[in-house]
């Protein structure tokens, strides 16, 4: 009925003016216009969902969404709301027009015209939503510079801080320095300078990097690149320097802070612009020596950081020890203890924390110890030495003390490394399982940090505290440690009587062959032997074939960046060896490890070898096998892994062996089925690229920690201490498969190939889940 009336009216309109015919055309196309509008609304809603998924994925990667994408999403959502309201209003008005039997033609023309306008707007929005990119990488804030935790606004520091900021404003100064004794607060002040300079908009960007006593150029370059949001793909040091230099030159105003300089550092080799032609880049250095800054680095202006004034020191001491030291009985002796710290912040913090909540007699005893003379090796920092030595003596238990000394003299950098050393040396009494030992290590590290004997970042240790740890270990434990060019091999090995007493030998950043060759030395007391070569000189550093012949008691051998082509045959004579760690070494002839029947830990991380020898299968007491980053490893013969019946931790990662059951050079590789025989396994780090190799029931309920990636495309930065499971789903692997649900307590889940509507039902099966990612192949209209 409605359509008949409209047709008659339009025929009449054709005889009238064109504008009238156009208006009635809106009436004629009324139904079609609204149908088209509804179709485009549905398509725009689909576009919005796809865009929001892409935005969420970009944000998870830490990227910033382009402003035009944000504006488009806002406009698109607004258009959807407006269109749906309009369509709803139209239905109401149409219903009221004599129940639809006698339409209001004027109203129909107006509504149809508005539908066309909204339709055109939505079509344009969909066209505008085709972006070349939706996000861009951002430079993350440096967490070291975000918080001023630990910094105190002392009056003696404020004037220095303001003077440094004033020098940074001077256009004629492009390099300046902060110097003072170890533990005086140079790093804290430099970080505060960075925060103030950034907040006062003196610089667009501030980059902070630690240099240390043995500078690692690649590490410095990498640390700076990370903070600049720069990816360096060049392998050569000079190529990396050019890339970093080019990036820094693009900044109009940038401050580079290089902390803890010990010797001359060639900024050009690192890739830092410096000189009259690079006014936009300023460099701030910290060092213990004014000579290093003024003469070697040619810093234009330098600022000394001295000890805290007495009242400042007392204020810091009270803050660390607690206000109870103001009590009448304790205040006098506490003030005397604070004075013995000589205004050195690191000493004040260490002593105050050690005596926090202690009784009066402990305070008196501490004061007596602080006033006793100590090692003449620390005559320039006697107060710091005595203070830190006191904190060491206050550590509860030999276990905690031994772990502190070990971290110090062995330069331990991670929990994993500390576990390998500790288990090998038998430091953890009454503990037989690695998982228990790992928990114990974490507890002891927490206690050391709470005592201010370790810094918050990883296992970092303050330089002065490390010096004291080495001194104590040398005096009390007969530990010998040396670094780089400071080690005179000929002189040290010539003292046979001293060598016989060594319990540990730790050599770091060694550049030349310093181990005795042809000389039969005896090491009857030696328990730990560690050599870390300078990674740039590692190709020339070797170990004599007979070197280990008389190390009958050694329990831990750690070799890093060494040339072990081949592995010394005398290594097989170490019948008491518990830990063998060969990291980033050139390896050949690994079969000798089969003689190490008591070996519990074997770490071959980053080593370049292609075949895992069958002799490894003879290590039936092995508890930990680390093959991560063994990118050349192609062959693992059958029955090696299944023979390791005591294995508790297996780490292979995503850059190591993956050719399960593949024949290589006439040898068929091991099957994943072998892992089912490892009934003691509690930690697994594994990447299975081909899902066809995956047997059912592979993963066990006993796994406490795992990082398991299944599929070709996963590449994930991870923390092996979490429970991380990621899988590409296909017809061979279904959601309810027992191989998935057997894993207990999944905390981080990654899925690919699961439809979005099924995600929530699946995710609900894992109550401990902290995060999940679902990658869905987008469907395009």
XYZ file of C-alpha atoms in Angstrom:
781
model
C 0.000 0.000 0.000
C 2.812 2.414 1.006
C 4.844 1.608 -2.090
C 1.778 2.245 -4.389
C 1.191 5.678 -2.864
C 4.851 6.623 -3.176
C 4.969 5.500 -6.842
C 1.955 7.630 -7.749
C 3.395 10.669 -5.991
C 6.758 10.305 -7.749
C 5.071 10.061 -11.192
C 3.298 13.342 -10.414
C 6.613 14.886 -9.188
C 8.268 14.149 -12.522
C 5.947 16.676 -14.141
C 7.038 19.311 -11.671
C 10.431 20.978 -10.888
C 13.640 18.775 -10.774
C 14.245 19.731 -7.153
C 10.859 18.365 -6.210
C 11.613 15.152 -8.110
C 14.949 14.850 -6.182
C 13.157 15.216 -2.858
C 10.688 12.530 -3.773
C 13.631 10.386 -4.897
C 14.643 10.212 -1.244
C 11.145 8.916 -0.541
C 11.425 6.320 -3.321
C 14.813 5.002 -2.048
C 13.771 5.169 1.594
C 13.957 1.427 2.313
C 17.140 0.852 0.298
C 18.949 3.781 2.001
C 18.224 2.424 5.456
C 19.214 -1.087 4.438
C 22.540 0.205 3.061
C 23.098 2.232 6.216
C 22.573 -0.844 8.431
C 24.980 -2.881 6.270
C 27.723 -0.260 6.503
C 27.190 0.086 10.263
C 27.810 -3.668 10.647
C 30.939 -3.480 8.507
C 32.254 -0.458 10.425
C 31.705 -2.337 13.693
C 33.822 -5.171 12.281
C 36.521 -2.665 11.289
C 36.517 -1.245 14.814
C 36.940 -4.703 16.402
C 39.863 -5.510 14.075
C 41.494 -2.143 14.760
C 41.060 -2.495 18.529
C 42.679 -5.975 18.406
C 45.628 -4.547 16.462
C 45.891 -1.651 18.924
C 45.857 -4.018 21.914
C 48.586 -6.140 20.318
C 50.738 -3.050 19.671
C 50.269 -1.818 23.241
C 51.323 -5.203 24.622
C 54.535 -4.794 22.655
C 55.119 -1.453 24.371
C 54.386 0.622 21.262
C 52.555 3.949 21.168
C 49.377 4.239 19.092
C 49.363 6.888 16.356
C 47.138 9.867 17.160
C 45.229 9.602 13.871
C 44.355 5.991 14.740
C 43.052 7.062 18.146
C 41.036 9.851 16.505
C 39.617 7.419 13.939
C 38.493 4.974 16.637
C 36.784 7.784 18.535
C 35.028 9.056 15.372
C 34.037 5.541 14.295
C 32.533 4.680 17.668
C 30.681 8.001 17.712
C 29.321 7.331 14.206
C 28.080 3.883 15.280
C 26.254 5.312 18.288
C 24.712 8.108 16.187
C 23.624 5.739 13.393
C 22.042 3.200 15.726
C 20.109 5.913 17.549
C 18.948 7.345 14.243
C 17.764 3.959 12.933
C 15.934 3.316 16.190
C 14.216 6.706 16.064
C 13.199 6.065 12.439
C 11.507 2.802 13.349
C 9.520 4.559 16.079
C 8.384 7.418 13.843
C 7.461 5.051 11.000
C 5.372 2.956 13.368
C 3.397 5.993 14.533
C 2.470 7.060 10.975
C -0.989 5.491 11.011
C 0.705 2.190 11.854
C 2.640 2.385 8.604
C -0.420 2.387 6.260
C -0.417 6.101 5.546
C 3.179 7.336 5.471
C 4.200 10.912 6.078
C 6.053 11.574 2.821
C 7.736 14.725 4.105
C 9.058 12.843 7.116
C 10.223 9.971 4.877
C 12.125 12.383 2.639
C 13.864 13.967 5.643
C 14.778 10.619 7.217
C 15.964 9.127 3.933
C 18.143 12.165 3.263
C 19.706 11.879 6.731
C 20.306 8.147 6.168
C 22.210 8.975 2.964
C 24.302 11.567 4.822
C 25.228 9.116 7.582
C 25.839 6.370 5.022
C 28.311 8.567 3.111
C 30.035 9.525 6.360
C 30.476 5.882 7.408
C 31.760 4.856 3.961
C 34.326 7.656 4.204
C 35.266 6.557 7.730
C 35.915 3.015 6.504
C 38.101 4.340 3.706
C 40.003 6.572 6.161
C 40.603 3.556 8.432
C 43.149 1.979 6.094
C 46.355 3.051 7.810
C 49.876 2.214 6.677
C 50.848 1.852 10.334
C 48.914 2.122 13.551
C 51.746 2.479 16.069
C 55.390 3.323 16.560
C 58.130 2.300 18.954
C 58.783 4.576 21.897
C 61.833 5.116 24.034
C 60.978 3.659 27.455
C 61.753 5.647 30.568
C 65.001 4.606 32.221
C 63.866 2.954 35.457
C 67.183 3.867 37.085
C 66.348 7.535 36.625
C 62.597 7.500 37.291
C 62.761 7.217 41.084
C 64.930 9.144 43.511
C 64.711 6.334 46.068
C 67.791 6.389 48.256
C 68.722 9.984 47.423
C 68.751 12.492 50.263
C 68.687 16.254 49.696
C 71.590 17.033 51.997
C 72.783 20.607 52.090
C 76.344 19.537 51.295
C 75.054 17.854 48.143
C 72.642 20.574 47.017
C 75.330 23.159 46.294
C 77.275 20.586 44.248
C 74.114 19.570 42.407
C 73.320 23.173 41.495
C 76.909 23.805 40.375
C 76.767 20.770 38.072
C 73.446 21.899 36.583
C 74.946 25.344 36.046
C 77.908 23.831 34.204
C 75.541 21.803 32.014
C 73.857 25.052 30.962
C 77.219 26.472 29.844
C 77.426 26.110 26.026
C 81.243 25.993 26.177
C 81.346 22.887 28.386
C 80.643 19.520 26.789
C 82.301 17.211 29.330
C 82.325 17.363 33.112
C 82.963 14.937 35.927
C 82.037 13.934 39.458
C 84.745 12.347 41.570
C 85.187 10.988 45.092
C 86.012 7.837 47.010
C 84.053 4.615 46.570
C 80.743 4.598 48.380
C 80.607 8.375 48.779
C 77.453 8.782 46.671
C 78.713 9.747 43.210
C 76.241 7.524 41.379
C 73.310 8.755 43.459
C 74.268 12.366 42.718
C 74.700 11.662 38.995
C 71.226 10.111 38.840
C 69.751 13.131 40.618
C 71.506 15.381 38.093
C 69.847 13.336 35.340
C 66.400 13.704 36.889
C 66.768 17.448 37.485
C 68.225 18.084 34.020
C 65.313 16.237 32.414
C 62.658 17.904 34.593
C 64.163 21.362 33.997
C 64.153 20.597 30.241
C 67.895 21.172 29.895
C 67.974 18.096 27.643
C 65.511 16.249 25.469
C 67.027 12.914 26.429
C 69.291 11.545 29.181
C 71.137 8.224 28.777
C 72.811 6.508 31.734
C 75.311 3.634 31.473
C 77.752 2.004 33.893
C 81.298 1.514 32.618
C 82.957 -0.441 35.506
C 86.563 -1.406 36.164
C 86.780 -3.630 33.057
C 84.781 -1.808 30.367
C 82.783 -3.984 27.986
C 82.298 -1.769 24.926
C 79.565 -3.939 23.433
C 77.651 -3.937 26.700
C 77.889 -0.141 26.991
C 76.755 0.245 23.384
C 73.881 -2.177 23.930
C 72.760 -0.507 27.150
C 72.726 2.920 25.505
C 70.936 1.563 22.437
C 68.205 0.040 24.620
C 67.593 3.368 26.306
C 67.466 5.103 22.926
C 65.022 2.587 21.484
C 67.693 1.714 18.926
C 68.257 -1.732 17.412
C 71.903 -2.419 16.548
C 72.334 -5.310 14.122
C 75.998 -4.759 13.310
C 78.356 -7.381 14.732
C 81.634 -5.457 14.636
C 82.413 -3.027 17.405
C 83.152 -0.247 14.911
C 79.914 -0.876 13.041
C 77.937 -0.699 16.267
C 79.772 2.519 17.158
C 78.809 4.121 13.829
C 75.171 3.169 14.324
C 75.104 4.575 17.868
C 76.951 7.738 16.793
C 74.442 8.362 13.993
C 71.516 7.977 16.423
C 72.997 10.288 19.066
C 73.750 12.948 16.449
C 70.035 13.197 15.671
C 69.314 14.543 19.157
C 69.614 18.318 19.497
C 70.144 18.172 23.258
C 71.253 14.935 24.909
C 73.141 14.148 28.111
C 75.191 10.936 28.267
C 76.167 9.845 31.798
C 78.983 7.304 32.069
C 79.190 6.015 35.615
C 82.224 4.473 37.311
C 85.111 5.294 34.944
C 88.428 3.740 36.027
C 90.683 4.339 33.047
C 90.693 6.225 29.765
C 87.632 5.383 27.679
C 87.712 6.264 23.974
C 84.284 7.805 23.350
C 84.753 7.485 19.600
C 85.198 3.718 19.940
C 81.944 3.545 21.890
C 80.148 5.792 19.390
C 79.545 8.896 21.537
C 79.804 12.263 19.754
C 82.223 14.570 21.532
C 84.131 17.711 20.688
C 83.634 21.205 19.377
C 81.527 19.952 16.479
C 79.099 18.096 18.728
C 77.670 20.768 20.999
C 74.329 18.957 21.249
C 75.817 16.027 23.161
C 77.217 16.556 26.640
C 78.965 13.896 28.721
C 78.952 13.564 32.509
C 81.467 11.135 34.048
C 81.864 9.715 37.546
C 85.159 8.309 38.834
C 87.059 7.670 42.021
C 90.106 9.472 40.685
C 90.459 13.113 39.655
C 93.431 12.040 37.554
C 91.196 9.856 35.373
C 88.796 12.739 34.765
C 91.247 15.618 34.299
C 94.210 13.983 32.593
C 92.923 10.872 30.885
C 89.412 11.958 29.888
C 90.235 15.699 29.680
C 87.053 16.670 31.469
C 86.618 20.463 31.418
C 85.115 20.879 34.874
C 85.058 18.460 37.796
C 83.139 18.401 41.070
C 84.280 16.550 44.166
C 81.803 14.719 46.405
C 83.017 14.654 49.980
C 81.870 12.974 53.144
C 78.571 13.969 54.716
C 78.622 16.549 57.482
C 78.177 15.099 60.959
C 74.496 16.030 61.290
C 73.742 14.852 57.766
C 75.403 11.540 58.521
C 73.435 11.220 61.749
C 70.179 11.986 59.916
C 70.877 9.230 57.369
C 71.993 6.861 60.119
C 68.745 7.372 62.051
C 66.689 6.806 58.925
C 68.422 3.475 58.259
C 68.631 2.246 61.899
C 65.259 3.520 63.089
C 64.220 6.376 65.339
C 64.662 4.191 68.419
C 68.341 5.192 68.408
C 67.189 8.553 69.818
C 66.487 6.764 73.107
C 68.425 8.120 76.070
C 70.303 4.870 76.722
C 71.327 4.272 73.107
C 71.709 7.734 71.620
C 75.250 8.376 72.835
C 76.751 5.093 71.640
C 74.726 5.209 68.394
C 76.114 8.657 67.618
C 79.643 7.376 68.215
C 79.001 4.445 65.847
C 77.691 6.871 63.228
C 80.836 9.010 63.600
C 83.032 5.955 62.954
C 81.372 5.618 59.538
C 83.210 8.855 58.655
C 80.370 10.343 56.616
C 80.580 7.621 53.976
C 77.001 6.843 52.875
C 77.697 3.216 51.961
C 79.207 2.636 55.399
C 76.412 4.458 57.192
C 73.705 2.452 55.455
C 75.483 -0.892 55.909
C 76.236 -0.400 59.629
C 72.866 1.127 60.500
C 70.971 -1.712 58.822
C 73.183 -4.312 60.507
C 72.431 -2.849 63.960
C 68.751 -2.043 63.372
C 66.721 -3.088 66.463
C 69.873 -4.469 68.152
C 70.373 -4.370 71.925
C 72.726 -1.936 73.659
C 75.517 -4.493 74.193
C 75.612 -5.208 70.437
C 75.988 -1.504 69.783
C 78.880 -1.258 72.238
C 80.558 -4.285 70.710
C 80.134 -2.783 67.233
C 81.726 0.470 68.375
C 84.766 -1.396 69.693
C 85.181 -3.282 66.422
C 84.898 -0.116 64.362
C 87.644 1.516 66.409
C 90.087 -1.367 65.912
C 92.672 -1.001 63.119
C 92.064 -3.224 60.079
C 93.751 -4.278 56.843
C 96.401 -1.853 55.586
C 95.244 -2.635 52.056
C 92.342 -0.255 52.704
C 94.241 2.601 54.297
C 92.439 5.158 52.100
C 88.985 3.834 52.969
C 89.587 2.457 56.449
C 86.210 3.631 57.769
C 84.375 1.993 54.876
C 86.353 -1.211 55.231
C 85.778 -1.486 58.960
C 82.103 -0.616 58.566
C 81.463 -3.189 55.845
C 83.547 -5.789 57.665
C 81.326 -5.237 60.671
C 78.210 -5.727 58.536
C 79.723 -8.953 57.226
C 80.419 -10.185 60.760
C 76.815 -9.417 61.686
C 75.422 -11.657 58.952
C 73.664 -14.583 60.577
C 75.152 -17.988 59.842
C 78.136 -19.263 57.896
C 75.889 -20.120 54.963
C 74.926 -16.466 54.440
C 78.508 -15.279 54.953
C 79.914 -17.825 52.499
C 77.338 -16.866 49.891
C 78.167 -13.169 50.308
C 81.887 -13.819 49.862
C 81.222 -16.077 46.863
C 79.155 -13.423 45.072
C 81.928 -10.932 45.771
C 85.108 -12.764 44.790
C 83.573 -14.876 41.983
C 81.692 -11.915 40.472
C 78.463 -13.929 40.354
C 75.884 -12.184 38.178
C 72.698 -14.285 38.345
C 70.682 -16.641 40.523
C 71.358 -19.448 38.030
C 75.119 -18.937 38.292
C 74.963 -18.722 42.086
C 72.990 -21.959 42.200
C 75.601 -23.745 40.081
C 78.440 -22.540 42.318
C 76.605 -23.152 45.591
C 75.438 -26.679 44.780
C 78.847 -27.594 43.380
C 80.632 -26.372 46.509
C 78.110 -28.027 48.819
C 77.162 -24.770 50.551
C 73.573 -25.783 51.273
C 73.562 -28.381 54.005
C 70.597 -30.722 54.249
C 69.321 -29.847 50.756
C 69.404 -32.428 47.988
C 66.867 -31.127 45.440
C 67.689 -28.272 43.059
C 64.289 -26.660 43.520
C 64.906 -26.509 47.272
C 68.413 -25.152 46.670
C 67.009 -22.477 44.330
C 64.532 -21.377 46.991
C 67.355 -21.267 49.532
C 69.525 -19.150 47.234
C 66.670 -16.702 46.634
C 66.065 -16.423 50.388
C 69.732 -15.753 51.145
C 69.983 -13.172 48.354
C 66.926 -11.422 49.783
C 68.618 -11.304 53.195
C 71.796 -9.834 51.693
C 69.800 -7.120 49.944
C 67.906 -6.375 53.131
C 71.291 -5.937 54.837
C 72.433 -3.565 52.045
C 75.252 -5.928 51.148
C 73.775 -6.263 47.640
C 72.145 -3.637 45.463
C 68.537 -3.965 44.308
C 69.418 -4.756 40.684
C 70.073 -8.487 40.277
C 73.192 -9.532 42.220
C 74.965 -6.201 41.785
C 77.410 -5.320 44.550
C 78.865 -1.930 45.404
C 82.518 -1.663 44.409
C 83.737 -0.946 47.928
C 81.696 -3.798 49.373
C 83.106 -6.154 46.734
C 86.647 -5.015 47.578
C 86.000 -5.819 51.222
C 84.486 -9.199 50.327
C 87.564 -10.113 48.282
C 89.868 -8.980 51.072
C 88.020 -11.077 53.657
C 87.891 -14.111 51.353
C 91.607 -13.812 50.675
C 92.506 -13.554 54.351
C 90.053 -16.075 55.790
C 89.437 -18.533 52.943
C 92.725 -18.434 50.997
C 90.893 -17.262 47.888
C 92.944 -15.871 45.011
C 91.283 -13.551 42.510
C 92.690 -11.260 39.839
C 91.345 -9.213 36.960
C 92.748 -8.423 33.531
C 96.168 -6.873 33.238
C 96.599 -6.761 37.019
C 97.324 -10.504 36.943
C 100.974 -11.482 36.550
C 100.780 -15.201 35.798
C 104.494 -15.900 36.009
C 104.784 -14.325 39.437
C 101.653 -15.887 40.916
C 102.299 -19.454 39.744
C 105.926 -19.315 40.877
C 104.915 -19.242 44.555
C 104.159 -22.958 44.907
C 103.651 -22.761 48.681
C 100.892 -20.159 48.221
C 99.278 -22.109 45.378
C 98.994 -25.184 47.604
C 96.835 -23.220 50.064
C 94.406 -21.732 47.558
C 90.814 -22.904 47.997
C 89.514 -20.880 45.051
C 91.133 -19.325 41.996
C 89.102 -16.762 40.070
C 90.583 -14.984 37.037
C 88.501 -12.476 35.051
C 88.901 -10.643 31.750
C 92.187 -12.414 31.020
C 93.702 -11.456 27.660
C 96.791 -13.677 27.416
C 97.671 -17.275 28.159
C 98.636 -17.110 31.819
C 98.092 -20.695 32.938
C 101.260 -22.731 33.631
C 102.221 -25.103 30.842
C 104.651 -27.924 31.527
C 104.899 -27.071 35.233
C 103.341 -29.639 37.575
C 101.760 -27.580 40.351
C 99.720 -29.124 43.142
C 96.389 -27.710 44.313
C 95.451 -29.982 47.236
C 92.993 -27.488 48.778
C 91.406 -26.119 45.599
C 87.602 -26.396 45.417
C 86.754 -23.787 42.757
C 88.581 -22.861 39.558
C 87.145 -20.121 37.344
C 88.577 -18.324 34.326
C 86.650 -15.765 32.324
C 88.578 -14.613 29.260
C 88.229 -11.192 27.745
C 85.586 -12.047 25.133
C 87.464 -10.090 22.477
C 90.614 -12.159 23.080
C 88.950 -15.517 23.723
C 90.220 -17.168 20.535
C 93.803 -17.107 21.859
C 93.145 -18.292 25.411
C 93.664 -22.019 25.946
C 94.208 -24.464 28.795
C 97.195 -26.876 28.790
C 96.172 -30.497 28.312
C 97.640 -31.622 31.654
C 96.507 -28.605 33.661
C 93.889 -30.377 35.846
C 96.032 -33.400 36.770
C 96.682 -32.367 40.381
C 93.373 -30.693 41.271
C 92.053 -33.780 43.031
C 89.618 -31.927 45.333
C 88.167 -29.403 42.906
C 84.347 -29.381 42.870
C 83.535 -26.481 40.526
C 85.141 -25.572 37.195
C 83.840 -22.517 35.372
C 85.348 -21.497 32.018
C 83.918 -18.629 29.966
C 84.901 -17.351 26.491
C 87.700 -19.928 26.324
C 89.227 -21.775 23.382
C 88.694 -25.442 24.257
C 89.636 -27.051 20.975
C 89.933 -29.695 22.275
C 88.749 -29.933 25.879
C 91.799 -30.853 28.041
C 91.902 -34.622 28.644
C 93.060 -34.037 32.249
C 89.589 -32.676 32.999
C 88.381 -36.288 33.124
C 90.586 -36.894 36.192
C 88.481 -34.594 38.390
C 86.687 -37.370 40.238
C 85.113 -34.978 42.772
C 83.792 -32.468 40.239
C 80.150 -31.536 40.856
C 79.692 -28.487 38.584
C 81.160 -27.976 35.118
C 80.161 -24.695 33.492
C 81.485 -23.956 30.009
C 79.764 -20.805 28.764
C 80.325 -19.239 25.347
C 83.357 -21.443 24.720
C 84.693 -22.921 21.495
C 84.347 -26.645 22.099
C 85.613 -29.841 20.536
C 85.927 -33.335 21.986
C 83.330 -33.248 24.762
C 83.519 -37.004 25.287
C 85.891 -36.536 28.256
C 82.950 -35.380 30.406
C 81.754 -38.989 30.492
C 84.488 -39.686 33.070
C 83.031 -37.200 35.555
C 80.813 -39.717 37.309
C 79.858 -37.450 40.230
C 78.921 -34.479 38.045
C 75.593 -32.920 39.042
C 75.521 -29.750 36.950
C 76.617 -29.385 33.313
C 76.190 -25.979 31.683
C 77.180 -25.623 28.022
C 75.226 -22.441 27.335
C 76.287 -20.510 24.244
C 78.947 -23.037 23.224
C 79.583 -23.745 19.551
C 79.420 -27.513 19.096
C 77.284 -29.629 16.774
C 77.095 -33.076 18.459
C 76.210 -33.960 22.035
C 78.472 -36.957 22.725
C 76.943 -40.237 23.857
C 79.251 -40.110 26.912
C 76.955 -37.481 28.432
C 74.478 -40.313 28.916
C 76.915 -41.843 31.439
C 76.367 -38.913 33.841
C 73.642 -40.724 35.745
C 73.875 -38.346 38.742
C 73.383 -35.243 36.616
C 70.692 -32.944 38.004
C 70.957 -29.947 35.673
C 71.711 -29.797 31.949
C 71.799 -26.355 30.290
C 72.008 -26.332 26.469
C 70.524 -22.885 25.847
C 71.875 -20.786 22.970
C 73.803 -23.758 21.522
C 72.805 -22.627 18.052
C 75.120 -25.091 16.243
C 73.783 -28.146 18.067
C 72.192 -30.475 15.509
C 72.698 -33.980 16.861
C 71.525 -35.523 20.138
C 71.822 -39.309 19.718
C 69.058 -41.526 21.155
C 69.104 -42.707 24.792
C 71.344 -39.922 26.141
C 68.567 -37.914 27.776
C 66.577 -40.947 28.935
C 69.658 -42.235 30.821
C 69.816 -39.075 32.942
C 67.441 -40.526 35.515
C 68.279 -37.951 38.225
C 67.835 -34.923 35.961
C 65.766 -32.189 37.611
C 66.317 -29.236 35.278
C 66.604 -29.307 31.472
C 67.066 -25.994 29.646
C 67.266 -25.832 25.850
C 65.473 -22.576 25.021
C 64.444 -21.412 21.561
C 67.926 -20.966 20.047
C 69.262 -24.450 20.439
C 68.540 -28.001 19.314
C 65.128 -28.615 17.710
C 65.630 -31.432 15.173
C 63.866 -34.152 17.164
C 63.796 -37.552 15.347
C 65.467 -35.982 12.282
C 68.342 -37.900 10.679
C 71.529 -35.804 10.528
C 74.717 -37.208 9.025
C 73.414 -40.753 9.238
C 72.410 -40.434 12.894
C 68.751 -40.316 13.848
C 68.205 -37.809 16.619
C 66.561 -38.483 19.953
C 62.805 -38.466 20.364
C 60.832 -36.311 22.760
C 59.501 -39.591 24.158
C 62.779 -39.858 26.088
C 61.723 -37.003 28.355
C 59.004 -39.262 29.783
C 61.762 -41.246 31.526
C 62.892 -38.168 33.498
C 60.691 -38.732 36.515
C 62.565 -36.199 38.686
C 62.222 -33.326 36.198
C 60.828 -30.167 37.847
C 62.081 -27.439 35.478
C 61.850 -27.480 31.668
C 62.760 -24.842 29.074
C 61.960 -26.202 25.614
C 60.975 -25.064 22.116
C 59.280 -27.689 19.933
C 58.952 -26.300 16.429
C 57.276 -29.271 14.739
C 54.057 -30.207 16.523
C 54.174 -33.619 14.825
C 57.047 -34.540 17.155
C 54.907 -33.912 20.210
C 53.866 -37.103 22.041
C 50.802 -37.206 24.242
C 51.327 -37.035 27.967
C 54.779 -35.460 27.613
C 54.461 -32.722 30.216
C 54.297 -33.751 33.811
C 52.342 -32.522 36.789
C 55.639 -32.310 38.733
C 56.936 -29.361 36.701
C 57.389 -26.414 39.063
C 58.838 -24.043 36.485
C 58.633 -24.202 32.741
C 58.813 -22.242 29.554
C 57.414 -24.364 26.733
C 56.940 -23.026 23.211
C 55.225 -25.195 20.602
C 55.210 -24.076 16.975
C 57.462 -22.326 14.499
C 56.635 -18.693 15.124
C 56.978 -18.160 18.856
C 59.864 -15.940 19.856
C 59.367 -14.707 23.368
C 61.509 -12.995 25.974
C 60.869 -14.898 29.125
C 61.593 -15.511 32.741
C 62.320 -19.179 33.432
C 61.126 -18.669 36.997
C 57.551 -18.307 35.722
C 55.209 -20.889 34.218
C 54.973 -19.966 30.569
C 53.180 -22.101 27.945
C 52.658 -21.051 24.314
C 51.237 -23.154 21.500
C 50.043 -22.955 17.911
C 46.806 -24.939 17.715
C 45.952 -27.080 14.700
C 44.067 -30.225 13.823
C 46.659 -32.405 15.591
C 46.541 -30.461 18.865
C 43.114 -29.766 20.313
C 42.196 -27.712 23.341
C 41.192 -30.590 25.575
C 44.311 -32.594 24.783
C 45.828 -34.093 27.921
C 49.263 -32.708 27.001
C 47.997 -29.212 27.827
C 45.750 -29.707 30.827
C 48.368 -31.819 32.660
C 50.523 -28.731 33.140
C 49.796 -27.315 36.549
C 49.517 -23.650 37.441
C 50.077 -22.054 34.021
C 50.721 -18.357 34.681
C 51.462 -17.047 31.175
C 49.594 -18.548 28.245
C 50.071 -17.916 24.540
C 47.695 -19.287 21.909
C 47.587 -19.098 18.149
C 44.735 -20.389 16.017
C 41.972 -20.214 18.635
C 38.845 -18.289 17.706
C 38.234 -15.296 19.949
C 34.853 -16.560 21.121
C 36.489 -19.743 22.458
C 39.295 -18.003 24.338
C 37.453 -17.176 27.552
C 36.126 -20.698 28.049
C 39.625 -22.088 27.663
C 41.283 -19.431 29.827
C 38.855 -20.153 32.675
C 40.437 -23.600 33.054
C 43.628 -22.009 34.443
C 42.925 -20.258 37.777
C 46.563 -19.167 38.259
C 46.749 -17.364 34.918
C 48.366 -13.917 35.132
C 48.389 -13.088 31.421
C 47.449 -14.608 28.107
C 47.882 -13.795 24.452
C 45.685 -15.047 21.624
C 46.845 -14.489 18.065
C 43.944 -14.720 15.621
C 44.416 -14.553 11.857
C 42.285 -11.524 10.890
C 39.499 -11.921 8.341
C 39.266 -9.128 5.793
C 36.083 -8.050 4.108
